[in-house]
Every structure is written in structure tokens, then in C-alpha cells.
mmCIF file of C-alpha atoms in Angstrom:
data_model
loop_
_atom_site.group_PDB
_atom_site.id
_atom_site.type_symbol
_atom_site.label_atom_id
_atom_site.label_comp_id
_atom_site.label_asym_id
_atom_site.label_seq_id
_atom_site.Cartn_x
_atom_site.Cartn_y
_atom_site.Cartn_z
ATOM 1 C CA PRO A 929 133.783 86.446 25.950
ATOM 2 C CA GLY A 930 135.834 87.195 22.869
ATOM 3 C CA GLY A 931 133.102 89.405 21.395
ATOM 4 C CA GLU A 932 135.584 91.915 20.011
ATOM 5 C CA GLN A 933 137.484 89.157 18.208
ATOM 6 C CA TRP A 934 134.269 87.871 16.664
ATOM 7 C CA LEU A 935 133.289 91.346 15.468
ATOM 8 C CA LYS A 936 136.729 91.859 13.932
ATOM 9 C CA VAL A 937 136.680 88.506 12.150
ATOM 10 C CA LEU A 938 133.095 88.753 10.940
ATOM 11 C CA SER A 939 133.775 92.159 9.411
ATOM 12 C CA ASP A 940 136.476 90.634 7.208
ATOM 13 C CA PRO A 941 135.065 89.719 3.750
ATOM 14 C CA HIS A 942 137.706 87.024 3.282
ATOM 15 C CA ALA A 943 136.770 85.394 6.596
ATOM 16 C CA LEU A 944 133.070 85.528 5.697
ATOM 17 C CA SER A 945 133.827 83.858 2.386
ATOM 18 C CA ASP A 946 135.674 81.021 4.163
ATOM 19 C CA LEU A 947 132.841 80.689 6.684
ATOM 20 C CA ALA A 948 130.281 80.375 3.893
ATOM 21 C CA ARG A 949 132.341 77.713 2.136
ATOM 22 C CA VAL A 950 132.725 75.659 5.323
ATOM 23 C CA LEU A 951 129.114 75.868 6.467
ATOM 24 C CA GLY A 952 127.787 75.328 2.968
ATOM 25 C CA ALA A 953 130.037 72.393 2.132
ATOM 26 C CA SER A 954 127.783 69.666 3.505
ATOM 27 C CA THR A 955 124.968 68.902 5.917
ATOM 28 C CA PHE A 956 127.447 66.746 7.827
ATOM 29 C CA LEU A 957 129.756 69.662 8.609
ATOM 30 C CA TRP A 958 126.875 71.956 9.451
ATOM 31 C CA GLU A 959 124.948 69.598 11.745
ATOM 32 C CA ASP A 960 127.794 67.657 13.306
ATOM 33 C CA PHE A 961 131.240 69.231 13.208
ATOM 34 C CA ILE A 962 130.367 72.912 13.451
ATOM 35 C CA ARG A 963 127.743 72.491 16.140
ATOM 36 C CA THR A 964 130.022 70.419 18.362
ATOM 37 C CA GLN A 965 133.307 72.158 17.552
ATOM 38 C CA TYR A 966 132.185 75.775 17.316
ATOM 39 C CA GLU A 967 135.171 76.862 19.419
ATOM 40 C CA THR A 968 137.386 76.151 16.409
ATOM 41 C CA LEU A 969 135.594 78.666 14.206
ATOM 42 C CA LEU A 970 137.301 81.764 15.583
ATOM 43 C CA PRO A 971 140.900 80.602 15.004
ATOM 44 C CA LEU A 972 139.748 79.159 11.678
ATOM 45 C CA LEU A 973 138.462 82.497 10.457
ATOM 46 C CA ALA A 974 141.151 84.622 12.098
ATOM 47 C CA ALA A 975 144.016 82.855 10.326
ATOM 48 C CA SER A 976 144.664 80.710 7.305
ATOM 49 C CA GLY A 977 146.356 77.929 9.269
ATOM 50 C CA VAL A 978 150.050 77.136 9.572
ATOM 51 C CA ASN A 979 151.687 77.307 6.140
ATOM 52 C CA GLY A 980 148.203 77.418 4.645
ATOM 53 C CA ARG A 981 147.115 74.217 6.431
ATOM 54 C CA PHE A 982 144.960 73.497 9.451
ATOM 55 C CA SER A 983 145.833 69.807 9.773
ATOM 56 C CA ALA A 984 149.166 68.956 11.361
ATOM 57 C CA ALA A 985 152.030 67.190 9.616
ATOM 58 C CA ALA A 986 152.294 63.432 10.147
ATOM 59 C CA ASP A 987 155.166 63.692 12.650
ATOM 60 C CA ASP A 988 153.289 66.289 14.687
ATOM 61 C CA GLN A 989 150.123 64.172 14.672
ATOM 62 C CA ALA A 990 152.061 61.184 15.983
ATOM 63 C CA ARG A 991 153.710 63.231 18.715
ATOM 64 C CA GLN A 992 150.400 64.775 19.819
ATOM 65 C CA LEU A 993 148.619 61.418 19.937
ATOM 66 C CA HIS A 994 151.389 59.683 21.882
ATOM 67 C CA GLU A 995 151.445 62.493 24.436
ATOM 68 C CA LEU A 996 147.682 62.249 24.893
ATOM 69 C CA LEU A 997 147.753 58.460 25.248
ATOM 70 C CA ASP A 998 150.613 58.641 27.759
ATOM 71 C CA ARG A 999 148.478 60.851 30.000
ATOM 72 C CA ALA A 1000 145.515 58.453 29.924
ATOM 73 C CA THR A 1001 145.305 56.318 33.070
ATOM 74 C CA ASN A 1002 143.287 53.331 31.789
ATOM 75 C CA PHE A 1003 142.044 51.606 28.646
ATOM 76 C CA ASP A 1004 138.693 53.428 28.538
ATOM 77 C CA GLU A 1005 140.449 56.790 28.709
ATOM 78 C CA GLN A 1006 142.817 55.699 25.955
ATOM 79 C CA VAL A 1007 139.864 54.782 23.720
ATOM 80 C CA THR A 1008 138.216 58.150 24.382
ATOM 81 C CA VAL A 1009 141.435 60.073 23.738
ATOM 82 C CA LEU A 1010 142.153 58.121 20.557
ATOM 83 C CA ASN A 1011 138.722 58.718 19.031
ATOM 84 C CA GLU A 1012 138.561 62.380 20.023
ATOM 85 C CA PHE A 1013 141.969 62.880 18.429
ATOM 86 C CA LYS A 1014 140.846 61.029 15.273
ATOM 87 C CA ASP A 1015 137.651 63.075 14.926
ATOM 88 C CA ARG A 1016 139.507 66.332 15.509
ATOM 89 C CA GLN A 1017 142.151 65.560 12.890
ATOM 90 C CA ILE A 1018 139.552 64.462 10.324
ATOM 91 C CA TYR A 1019 137.793 67.775 10.931
ATOM 92 C CA LEU A 1020 140.991 69.719 10.247
ATOM 93 C CA ILE A 1021 141.776 67.671 7.122
ATOM 94 C CA ASP A 1022 138.222 68.385 5.939
ATOM 95 C CA LEU A 1023 138.791 72.110 6.440
ATOM 96 C CA ASP A 1024 141.949 71.979 4.344
ATOM 97 C CA GLN A 1025 140.094 70.155 1.579
ATOM 98 C CA ILE A 1026 137.238 72.692 1.588
ATOM 99 C CA LEU A 1027 139.246 75.897 1.887
ATOM 100 C CA ASP A 1028 142.292 75.069 -0.240
ATOM 101 C CA PRO A 1029 141.300 75.045 -3.930
ATOM 102 C CA GLY A 1030 144.698 73.621 -4.839
ATOM 103 C CA LEU A 1031 144.251 70.470 -2.755
ATOM 104 C CA ASP A 1032 143.406 67.584 -5.063
ATOM 105 C CA PHE A 1033 141.744 64.318 -4.071
ATOM 106 C CA ARG A 1034 144.999 62.362 -4.124
ATOM 107 C CA THR A 1035 146.540 64.630 -1.502
ATOM 108 C CA PHE A 1036 143.329 64.594 0.534
ATOM 109 C CA ALA A 1037 143.185 60.774 0.408
ATOM 110 C CA ALA A 1038 146.868 60.514 1.337
ATOM 111 C CA ARG A 1039 146.307 62.660 4.438
ATOM 112 C CA LEU A 1040 143.320 60.585 5.499
ATOM 113 C CA THR A 1041 145.269 57.376 4.907
ATOM 114 C CA GLY A 1042 148.225 58.649 6.923
ATOM 115 C CA LEU A 1043 145.913 59.522 9.794
ATOM 116 C CA ALA A 1044 144.228 56.117 9.548
ATOM 117 C CA GLU A 1045 147.610 54.361 9.727
ATOM 118 C CA LEU A 1046 148.497 56.330 12.854
ATOM 119 C CA VAL A 1047 145.154 55.624 14.527
ATOM 120 C CA VAL A 1048 145.168 51.919 13.624
ATOM 121 C CA THR A 1049 148.712 51.504 14.950
ATOM 122 C CA ALA A 1050 147.808 53.231 18.206
ATOM 123 C CA ALA A 1051 144.584 51.226 18.571
ATOM 124 C CA ALA A 1052 146.483 47.980 18.019
ATOM 125 C CA GLY A 1053 149.012 48.987 20.650
ATOM 126 C CA VAL A 1054 146.517 49.765 23.398
ATOM 127 C CA ALA A 1055 144.359 46.721 22.536
ATOM 128 C CA TYR A 1056 147.385 44.397 22.613
ATOM 129 C CA GLN A 1057 148.502 45.734 25.992
ATOM 130 C CA ARG A 1058 145.018 45.243 27.441
ATOM 131 C CA LEU A 1059 144.858 41.612 26.318
ATOM 132 C CA ARG A 1060 148.452 40.952 27.310
ATOM 133 C CA ALA A 1061 147.805 42.196 30.855
ATOM 134 C CA ARG A 1062 145.069 39.586 31.255
ATOM 135 C CA HIS A 1063 146.268 36.635 29.190
ATOM 136 C CA GLY A 1064 150.016 37.124 28.932
ATOM 137 C CA VAL A 1065 152.293 37.099 25.900
ATOM 138 C CA PRO A 1066 151.267 34.822 23.006
ATOM 139 C CA ARG A 1067 154.055 32.316 22.421
ATOM 140 C CA THR A 1068 154.874 29.659 19.874
ATOM 141 C CA VAL A 1069 155.321 25.998 20.762
ATOM 142 C CA ALA A 1070 159.060 26.712 20.942
ATOM 143 C CA GLY A 1071 158.451 29.470 23.513
ATOM 144 C CA LEU A 1072 159.160 32.402 21.217
ATOM 145 C CA GLU A 1073 156.897 35.442 21.268
ATOM 146 C CA ALA A 1074 154.326 35.180 18.482
ATOM 147 C CA ARG A 1075 154.365 38.252 16.238
ATOM 148 C CA TYR A 1076 151.569 39.847 14.253
ATOM 149 C CA ALA A 1077 151.243 42.306 11.382
ATOM 150 C CA LEU A 1078 148.386 44.444 10.073
ATOM 151 C CA PHE A 1079 147.807 44.925 6.344
ATOM 152 C CA GLY A 1080 145.500 47.505 4.794
ATOM 153 C CA LEU A 1081 142.929 46.284 2.289
ATOM 154 C CA GLY A 1082 140.600 48.037 -0.148
ATOM 155 C CA LYS A 1083 140.732 51.824 -0.237
ATOM 156 C CA PHE A 1084 142.876 51.886 2.879
ATOM 157 C CA GLY A 1085 145.466 49.613 1.293
ATOM 158 C CA GLY A 1086 145.358 51.662 -1.904
ATOM 159 C CA ALA A 1087 145.734 55.000 -0.049
ATOM 160 C CA ALA A 1088 142.411 56.139 -1.514
ATOM 161 C CA LEU A 1089 140.325 56.802 1.593
ATOM 162 C CA GLY A 1090 137.492 59.316 1.258
ATOM 163 C CA TYR A 1091 134.451 60.442 3.232
ATOM 164 C CA ALA A 1092 132.822 57.541 5.136
ATOM 165 C CA SER A 1093 135.282 54.960 3.768
ATOM 166 C CA ASP A 1094 135.602 51.737 5.736
ATOM 167 C CA ILE A 1095 139.013 50.751 7.075
ATOM 168 C CA GLU A 1096 139.581 47.132 6.075
ATOM 169 C CA LEU A 1097 142.493 45.284 7.676
ATOM 170 C CA LEU A 1098 144.027 41.834 7.651
ATOM 171 C CA LEU A 1099 145.774 40.670 10.840
ATOM 172 C CA VAL A 1100 148.327 37.908 10.286
ATOM 173 C CA TYR A 1101 150.056 36.197 13.227
ATOM 174 C CA SER A 1102 153.222 34.152 13.043
ATOM 175 C CA ASP A 1103 152.440 30.777 14.600
ATOM 176 C CA HIS A 1104 150.154 28.666 16.736
ATOM 177 C CA GLY A 1105 150.774 28.299 20.453
ATOM 178 C CA ARG A 1106 149.437 29.636 23.729
ATOM 179 C CA THR A 1107 149.742 32.726 25.921
ATOM 180 C CA ASP A 1108 151.782 32.571 29.144
ATOM 181 C CA GLY A 1109 149.541 34.563 31.496
ATOM 182 C CA ALA A 1110 147.225 33.759 34.393
ATOM 183 C CA GLU A 1111 144.323 33.227 31.972
ATOM 184 C CA PRO A 1112 146.002 31.508 29.003
ATOM 185 C CA LEU A 1113 144.447 31.371 25.536
ATOM 186 C CA ASP A 1114 145.372 29.635 22.321
ATOM 187 C CA ASN A 1115 147.061 32.086 19.973
ATOM 188 C CA ALA A 1116 144.199 31.802 17.490
ATOM 189 C CA GLU A 1117 141.759 32.992 20.144
ATOM 190 C CA PHE A 1118 144.120 35.671 21.445
ATOM 191 C CA PHE A 1119 144.674 37.222 18.036
ATOM 192 C CA GLY A 1120 140.994 36.822 17.146
ATOM 193 C CA ASN A 1121 140.162 38.783 20.297
ATOM 194 C CA LEU A 1122 142.818 41.331 19.366
ATOM 195 C CA ALA A 1123 141.243 41.871 15.949
ATOM 196 C CA GLN A 1124 137.805 42.396 17.518
ATOM 197 C CA LEU A 1125 139.151 44.775 20.155
ATOM 198 C CA ILE A 1126 141.008 46.886 17.584
ATOM 199 C CA ALA A 1127 137.810 47.182 15.522
ATOM 200 C CA GLN A 1128 135.820 48.137 18.630
ATOM 201 C CA THR A 1129 138.444 50.676 19.733
ATOM 202 C CA ILE A 1130 138.200 52.678 16.497
ATOM 203 C CA GLN A 1131 134.688 54.148 16.665
ATOM 204 C CA ALA A 1132 132.756 55.819 13.857
ATOM 205 C CA LYS A 1133 131.807 59.430 14.549
ATOM 206 C CA ARG A 1134 128.190 58.804 13.559
ATOM 207 C CA GLU A 1135 125.933 56.062 12.244
ATOM 208 C CA GLY A 1136 126.677 55.420 8.593
ATOM 209 C CA GLY A 1137 130.252 56.605 8.918
ATOM 210 C CA GLY A 1138 133.233 54.494 7.978
ATOM 211 C CA LYS A 1139 133.848 51.440 10.154
ATOM 212 C CA CYS A 1140 136.909 49.361 10.939
ATOM 213 C CA ARG A 1141 136.663 45.806 9.552
ATOM 214 C CA LEU A 1142 139.392 43.361 10.528
ATOM 215 C CA TYR A 1143 140.144 39.778 9.450
ATOM 216 C CA THR A 1144 142.691 37.337 10.935
ATOM 217 C CA ALA A 1145 144.926 34.609 9.533
ATOM 218 C CA ALA A 1146 147.779 32.472 10.855
#
């Protein structure tokens, strides 16, 4: 199926040049991305992307991810959807970096960092909802809902992410207290569990790839 399209594309010298650059860029792309995402090669070679880009703008990425997560029916599906989306977007950002000679490292790192922020925020949201469903809302001694914030550290915090960079995060929560659910936990344990679940939710594509490292503080 699609044989005529392949013949048309593979007879185009410009398309062959792009194909050679992609497949020759790294062993990682050859052995991992291309083999598992071969269906993307035809549109890749047939066009130069939207406005010269294959990766979507930040607003479009956010919209696509939220739509996918809304269709997921449970936590496991949300984790799968989130990581498939992440891997797909990294692939497209990689293609832009390889095929666009005018794309410098700062722009490349900014796109990766923007994607990481989106993925981390989404992972925190689904992880929090999973824990909240079991343990309830974490509350302060005064009964107010305890808040938390995530801060990027290292290359993530400096918007300098590259290939196989770790995502280092600091989770800070507002106050001590206890959750109000059927299986209550101290806030320290709740937010400690949240940090672990966020890190587990964001999965590396392959061994040796960048990992999510998360630390907590009250």
C-alpha cells in the first residue's frame, strides 16, 4: 500500500538527501526511532513540515496532549498516552534539529524544555488525582488544602536540555497536616509518594536515556 507514493518520494533528490541525513544522524535514530516509527518517513520525505517544522507549537502540543489524556479511561492508559506523546514529540523535535541547518542548540534546547514542562505538568496532574482518589486531599492543621509547586533544577531549570538529559525537579509543599480521605496519610508521606509517582510516570524511552529525578521539601 502506498507504493506509488514511495516511488515518487524516493525519486526526489531532495527527499533522498533528507533521508540520508536522518538515517545517518545517529545509531539511536536508526535503530530505535526509524525502526519503530517507519510510518512517519513518508510524510517526512513528502513535505518539509508545517512552516518548515515537524514539531508542533507549544499551544498545539498542549491541546493534543490534553485531548489524548481526556480520552484515557484509567491511570495506566494515561501513563501510556503520556509517554507515547512524549516520545513522538521528541522524535519530531529531533527531525527539526537534524534537517534544519538554521536551528541552533539554544532553540533546540528551548523546544525540549518546553515539551518537558508540558509533560511534567501533565504527569503531576494525573499522579495527584490518583493519590487523591485513594487518600483524599492533603490539608493543613487549619483545614486548608495544602498546595505544592514543582521547580526545575540543573539543565531543566536552565532551559538547556539536550539528548539524554535528566529532568531534575524539586517538589515543595506548603505545610504539614494530613489527608482527608478513607486512607489518610501525613502530608509528608502524601507528597513523598506524589514525587515518586511523578518520576515513575515519566518513563525513559530506552536504558541510558534521561530520567526524571524528583526531590521533596516542606
